[in-house]
């Protein structure tokens, strides 16, 4: 179940590695060995094909977009389709902020839409001699249609090990604000997610190979290697 938080949080480092600048209107197609949301597979550990369509208002920093992926929750839901609107601003030469709102929708069965929900996000970036550091937050007040408040907090750092080759390390905590309405593993209101990714680009394609794990004792949330390849096109 996921922007996808992980997807959107990783977008900037990958864009920095891209061989071409993004136009006002662009699309990205991704093929991944698994679709994980904060370490939890959304495809029953199977591959995913994903696509986005984005428009950036270059003068203001605002952007709007939509993103979709196949999913498999074992209940007939097979498509996730998201939309988001936000603003990216450079506060100083080294500090940036990216904030907005996203809507996640699910399709496949009549009841799939019961899991639809809104989420706000704020992501802070710091560029320094050691790379790019992120402090990211997401908040939902009706998480997956459960009426439970939910917060995800992430710290991440990306650094180049060689020209066009980067490592991104991240740690995030998913926390339910109402364990009576939504929880993991029975009474657990939170879990941790660890991720280490290698990122590069070649001939217009972006590549990522990541190892990740969570504190959940689930087959769909245990240690795994996830590989992805994506290609962006200016329209």
GROMACS .gro file of C-alpha atoms in nm:
model
  235
    1UNK     CA    1   0.000   0.000   0.000
    2UNK     CA    2   0.163   0.351  -0.093
    3UNK     CA    3   0.348   0.823  -0.340
    4UNK     CA    4   0.442   0.716  -0.321
    5UNK     CA    5   0.643   0.819  -0.026
    6UNK     CA    6   0.939   0.613  -0.130
    7UNK     CA    7   0.893   0.697  -0.496
    8UNK     CA    8   0.866   1.074  -0.447
    9UNK     CA    9   1.138   1.090  -0.186
   10UNK     CA   10   1.386   0.924  -0.423
   11UNK     CA   11   1.289   1.133  -0.726
   12UNK     CA   12   1.522   1.426  -0.666
   13UNK     CA   13   1.847   1.226  -0.633
   14UNK     CA   14   1.760   1.032  -0.947
   15UNK     CA   15   1.680   1.355  -1.130
   16UNK     CA   16   2.020   1.492  -1.035
   17UNK     CA   17   2.179   1.192  -1.204
   18UNK     CA   18   1.966   1.223  -1.517
   19UNK     CA   19   2.144   1.298  -1.841
   20UNK     CA   20   1.884   1.552  -1.952
   21UNK     CA   21   1.686   1.827  -1.782
   22UNK     CA   22   1.313   1.781  -1.738
   23UNK     CA   23   1.080   1.990  -1.951
   24UNK     CA   24   0.762   2.157  -1.823
   25UNK     CA   25   0.565   1.847  -1.924
   26UNK     CA   26   0.727   1.508  -1.883
   27UNK     CA   27   0.648   1.143  -1.834
   28UNK     CA   28   0.843   0.864  -1.666
   29UNK     CA   29   0.802   0.488  -1.712
   30UNK     CA   30   0.952   0.250  -1.455
   31UNK     CA   31   0.993  -0.128  -1.445
   32UNK     CA   32   1.068  -0.260  -1.095
   33UNK     CA   33   1.130  -0.609  -0.958
   34UNK     CA   34   0.897  -0.521  -0.668
   35UNK     CA   35   0.686  -0.223  -0.563
   36UNK     CA   36   0.758  -0.154  -0.198
   37UNK     CA   37   0.597   0.114   0.017
   38UNK     CA   38   0.827   0.188   0.309
   39UNK     CA   39   0.960  -0.165   0.284
   40UNK     CA   40   0.624  -0.342   0.243
   41UNK     CA   41   0.558  -0.502  -0.096
   42UNK     CA   42   0.246  -0.377  -0.270
   43UNK     CA   43   0.266  -0.651  -0.535
   44UNK     CA   44   0.305  -0.968  -0.324
   45UNK     CA   45   0.680  -0.959  -0.398
   46UNK     CA   46   0.614  -0.954  -0.773
   47UNK     CA   47   0.731  -0.702  -1.038
   48UNK     CA   48   0.558  -0.374  -1.114
   49UNK     CA   49   0.529  -0.141  -1.410
   50UNK     CA   50   0.471   0.222  -1.319
   51UNK     CA   51   0.420   0.550  -1.499
   52UNK     CA   52   0.385   0.918  -1.420
   53UNK     CA   53   0.283   1.236  -1.601
   54UNK     CA   54   0.410   1.563  -1.453
   55UNK     CA   55   0.381   1.932  -1.530
   56UNK     CA   56   0.616   2.183  -1.366
   57UNK     CA   57   0.541   2.555  -1.350
   58UNK     CA   58   0.904   2.656  -1.377
   59UNK     CA   59   0.867   3.022  -1.278
   60UNK     CA   60   0.678   2.950  -0.955
   61UNK     CA   61   0.815   2.612  -0.845
   62UNK     CA   62   0.467   2.459  -0.844
   63UNK     CA   63   0.402   2.120  -1.001
   64UNK     CA   64   0.113   1.882  -1.059
   65UNK     CA   65   0.122   1.519  -1.158
   66UNK     CA   66  -0.026   1.173  -1.156
   67UNK     CA   67   0.133   0.833  -1.098
   68UNK     CA   68   0.007   0.475  -1.135
   69UNK     CA   69   0.124   0.122  -1.067
   70UNK     CA   70  -0.008  -0.231  -1.061
   71UNK     CA   71  -0.066  -0.365  -0.707
   72UNK     CA   72  -0.171  -0.694  -0.550
   73UNK     CA   73  -0.316  -0.699  -0.198
   74UNK     CA   74  -0.473  -1.042  -0.246
   75UNK     CA   75  -0.825  -0.897  -0.257
   76UNK     CA   76  -0.891  -0.810  -0.621
   77UNK     CA   77  -0.741  -0.462  -0.607
   78UNK     CA   78  -0.496  -0.439  -0.896
   79UNK     CA   79  -0.430  -0.070  -0.971
   80UNK     CA   80  -0.309   0.221  -0.762
   81UNK     CA   81  -0.357   0.563  -0.922
   82UNK     CA   82  -0.233   0.874  -0.743
   83UNK     CA   83  -0.243   1.249  -0.803
   84UNK     CA   84  -0.039   1.522  -0.637
   85UNK     CA   85   0.009   1.897  -0.631
   86UNK     CA   86   0.298   2.076  -0.467
   87UNK     CA   87   0.559   2.346  -0.465
   88UNK     CA   88   0.938   2.326  -0.465
   89UNK     CA   89   1.136   2.625  -0.340
   90UNK     CA   90   1.504   2.695  -0.288
   91UNK     CA   91   1.527   2.888   0.039
   92UNK     CA   92   1.903   2.948   0.010
   93UNK     CA   93   2.189   2.817  -0.203
   94UNK     CA   94   2.192   2.505   0.014
   95UNK     CA   95   1.841   2.471   0.164
   96UNK     CA   96   1.523   2.365  -0.020
   97UNK     CA   97   1.168   2.269   0.070
   98UNK     CA   98   0.912   2.064  -0.122
   99UNK     CA   99   0.555   2.053   0.012
  100UNK     CA  100   0.215   1.955  -0.119
  101UNK     CA  101  -0.081   1.720  -0.105
  102UNK     CA  102  -0.138   1.379  -0.265
  103UNK     CA  103  -0.444   1.162  -0.321
  104UNK     CA  104  -0.410   0.785  -0.340
  105UNK     CA  105  -0.682   0.583  -0.511
  106UNK     CA  106  -0.723   0.206  -0.560
  107UNK     CA  107  -0.910   0.020  -0.833
  108UNK     CA  108  -1.013  -0.333  -0.930
  109UNK     CA  109  -1.316  -0.411  -0.714
  110UNK     CA  110  -1.611  -0.203  -0.600
  111UNK     CA  111  -1.467  -0.194  -0.247
  112UNK     CA  112  -1.113  -0.103  -0.357
  113UNK     CA  113  -1.194   0.268  -0.331
  114UNK     CA  114  -1.261   0.223   0.044
  115UNK     CA  115  -0.884   0.259   0.087
  116UNK     CA  116  -0.858   0.595  -0.091
  117UNK     CA  117  -0.705   0.875   0.115
  118UNK     CA  118  -0.537   1.216   0.110
  119UNK     CA  119  -0.192   1.289   0.245
  120UNK     CA  120   0.013   1.606   0.296
  121UNK     CA  121   0.391   1.612   0.280
  122UNK     CA  122   0.686   1.839   0.352
  123UNK     CA  123   1.041   1.755   0.247
  124UNK     CA  124   1.346   1.955   0.346
  125UNK     CA  125   1.676   1.929   0.161
  126UNK     CA  126   2.028   2.040   0.245
  127UNK     CA  127   2.304   2.036  -0.015
  128UNK     CA  128   2.653   2.019   0.130
  129UNK     CA  129   3.003   1.901   0.050
  130UNK     CA  130   2.909   1.550   0.159
  131UNK     CA  131   2.605   1.523  -0.069
  132UNK     CA  132   2.230   1.582  -0.032
  133UNK     CA  133   2.054   1.536   0.303
  134UNK     CA  134   1.676   1.502   0.337
  135UNK     CA  135   1.432   1.532   0.627
  136UNK     CA  136   1.087   1.428   0.504
  137UNK     CA  137   0.742   1.404   0.662
  138UNK     CA  138   0.402   1.275   0.547
  139UNK     CA  139   0.071   1.307   0.731
  140UNK     CA  140  -0.266   1.142   0.654
  141UNK     CA  141  -0.581   1.194   0.858
  142UNK     CA  142  -0.775   0.901   0.709
  143UNK     CA  143  -0.501   0.647   0.643
  144UNK     CA  144  -0.623   0.389   0.389
  145UNK     CA  145  -0.980   0.485   0.471
  146UNK     CA  146  -0.951   0.377   0.836
  147UNK     CA  147  -1.012   0.725   0.984
  148UNK     CA  148  -0.678   0.691   1.165
  149UNK     CA  149  -0.417   0.964   1.168
  150UNK     CA  150  -0.079   0.851   1.037
  151UNK     CA  151   0.270   1.005   1.018
  152UNK     CA  152   0.578   0.890   0.829
  153UNK     CA  153   0.915   1.049   0.916
  154UNK     CA  154   1.226   0.992   0.706
  155UNK     CA  155   1.590   1.092   0.715
  156UNK     CA  156   1.801   1.021   0.407
  157UNK     CA  157   2.136   1.110   0.257
  158UNK     CA  158   2.264   1.077  -0.100
  159UNK     CA  159   2.631   1.107  -0.194
  160UNK     CA  160   2.833   1.047  -0.508
  161UNK     CA  161   3.093   0.773  -0.498
  162UNK     CA  162   3.204   0.859  -0.854
  163UNK     CA  163   3.070   1.082  -1.131
  164UNK     CA  164   2.716   0.961  -1.217
  165UNK     CA  165   2.722   0.699  -0.940
  166UNK     CA  166   2.546   0.764  -0.609
  167UNK     CA  167   2.451   0.591  -0.286
  168UNK     CA  168   2.129   0.681  -0.102
  169UNK     CA  169   2.077   0.565   0.255
  170UNK     CA  170   1.741   0.621   0.427
  171UNK     CA  171   1.561   0.538   0.749
  172UNK     CA  172   1.191   0.599   0.809
  173UNK     CA  173   0.933   0.533   1.079
  174UNK     CA  174   0.564   0.473   1.002
  175UNK     CA  175   0.349   0.565   1.301
  176UNK     CA  176  -0.026   0.520   1.345
  177UNK     CA  177  -0.178   0.789   1.566
  178UNK     CA  178  -0.475   0.568   1.654
  179UNK     CA  179  -0.384   0.205   1.709
  180UNK     CA  180  -0.748   0.112   1.766
  181UNK     CA  181  -0.828   0.199   1.405
  182UNK     CA  182  -0.505   0.102   1.230
  183UNK     CA  183  -0.203  -0.096   1.350
  184UNK     CA  184   0.058  -0.343   1.228
  185UNK     CA  185   0.120  -0.688   1.375
  186UNK     CA  186  -0.173  -0.666   1.610
  187UNK     CA  187  -0.101  -0.387   1.857
  188UNK     CA  188   0.212  -0.238   1.702
  189UNK     CA  189   0.146   0.128   1.621
  190UNK     CA  190   0.474   0.180   1.436
  191UNK     CA  191   0.751   0.006   1.245
  192UNK     CA  192   1.093   0.096   1.107
  193UNK     CA  193   1.222   0.073   0.752
  194UNK     CA  194   1.587   0.075   0.640
  195UNK     CA  195   1.702   0.118   0.280
  196UNK     CA  196   2.037   0.143   0.100
  197UNK     CA  197   2.034   0.210  -0.274
  198UNK     CA  198   2.287   0.245  -0.554
  199UNK     CA  199   2.176   0.486  -0.830
  200UNK     CA  200   2.316   0.566  -1.171
  201UNK     CA  201   2.208   0.659  -1.523
  202UNK     CA  202   2.316   0.554  -1.871
  203UNK     CA  203   2.192   0.639  -2.220
  204UNK     CA  204   1.890   0.822  -2.082
  205UNK     CA  205   1.788   0.543  -1.843
  206UNK     CA  206   1.796   0.566  -1.463
  207UNK     CA  207   1.894   0.253  -1.269
  208UNK     CA  208   1.858   0.170  -0.900
  209UNK     CA  209   1.955  -0.136  -0.699
  210UNK     CA  210   1.840  -0.126  -0.336
  211UNK     CA  211   1.854  -0.346  -0.030
  212UNK     CA  212   1.586  -0.290   0.233
  213UNK     CA  213   1.430  -0.438   0.544
  214UNK     CA  214   1.169  -0.352   0.808
  215UNK     CA  215   1.099  -0.438   1.171
  216UNK     CA  216   0.777  -0.615   1.063
  217UNK     CA  217   0.767  -0.994   1.072
  218UNK     CA  218   0.591  -1.033   0.738
  219UNK     CA  219   0.688  -1.225   0.424
  220UNK     CA  220   0.609  -0.910   0.223
  221UNK     CA  221   0.819  -0.686   0.449
  222UNK     CA  222   1.134  -0.886   0.515
  223UNK     CA  223   1.484  -0.824   0.377
  224UNK     CA  224   1.491  -0.795  -0.002
  225UNK     CA  225   1.676  -0.661  -0.305
  226UNK     CA  226   1.475  -0.438  -0.537
  227UNK     CA  227   1.597  -0.337  -0.883
  228UNK     CA  228   1.439  -0.078  -1.110
  229UNK     CA  229   1.497   0.087  -1.445
  230UNK     CA  230   1.318   0.403  -1.558
  231UNK     CA  231   1.315   0.637  -1.853
  232UNK     CA  232   1.186   0.995  -1.860
  233UNK     CA  233   1.062   1.174  -2.170
  234UNK     CA  234   1.007   1.543  -2.235
  235UNK     CA  235   0.671   1.612  -2.399
   0.00000   0.00000   0.00000
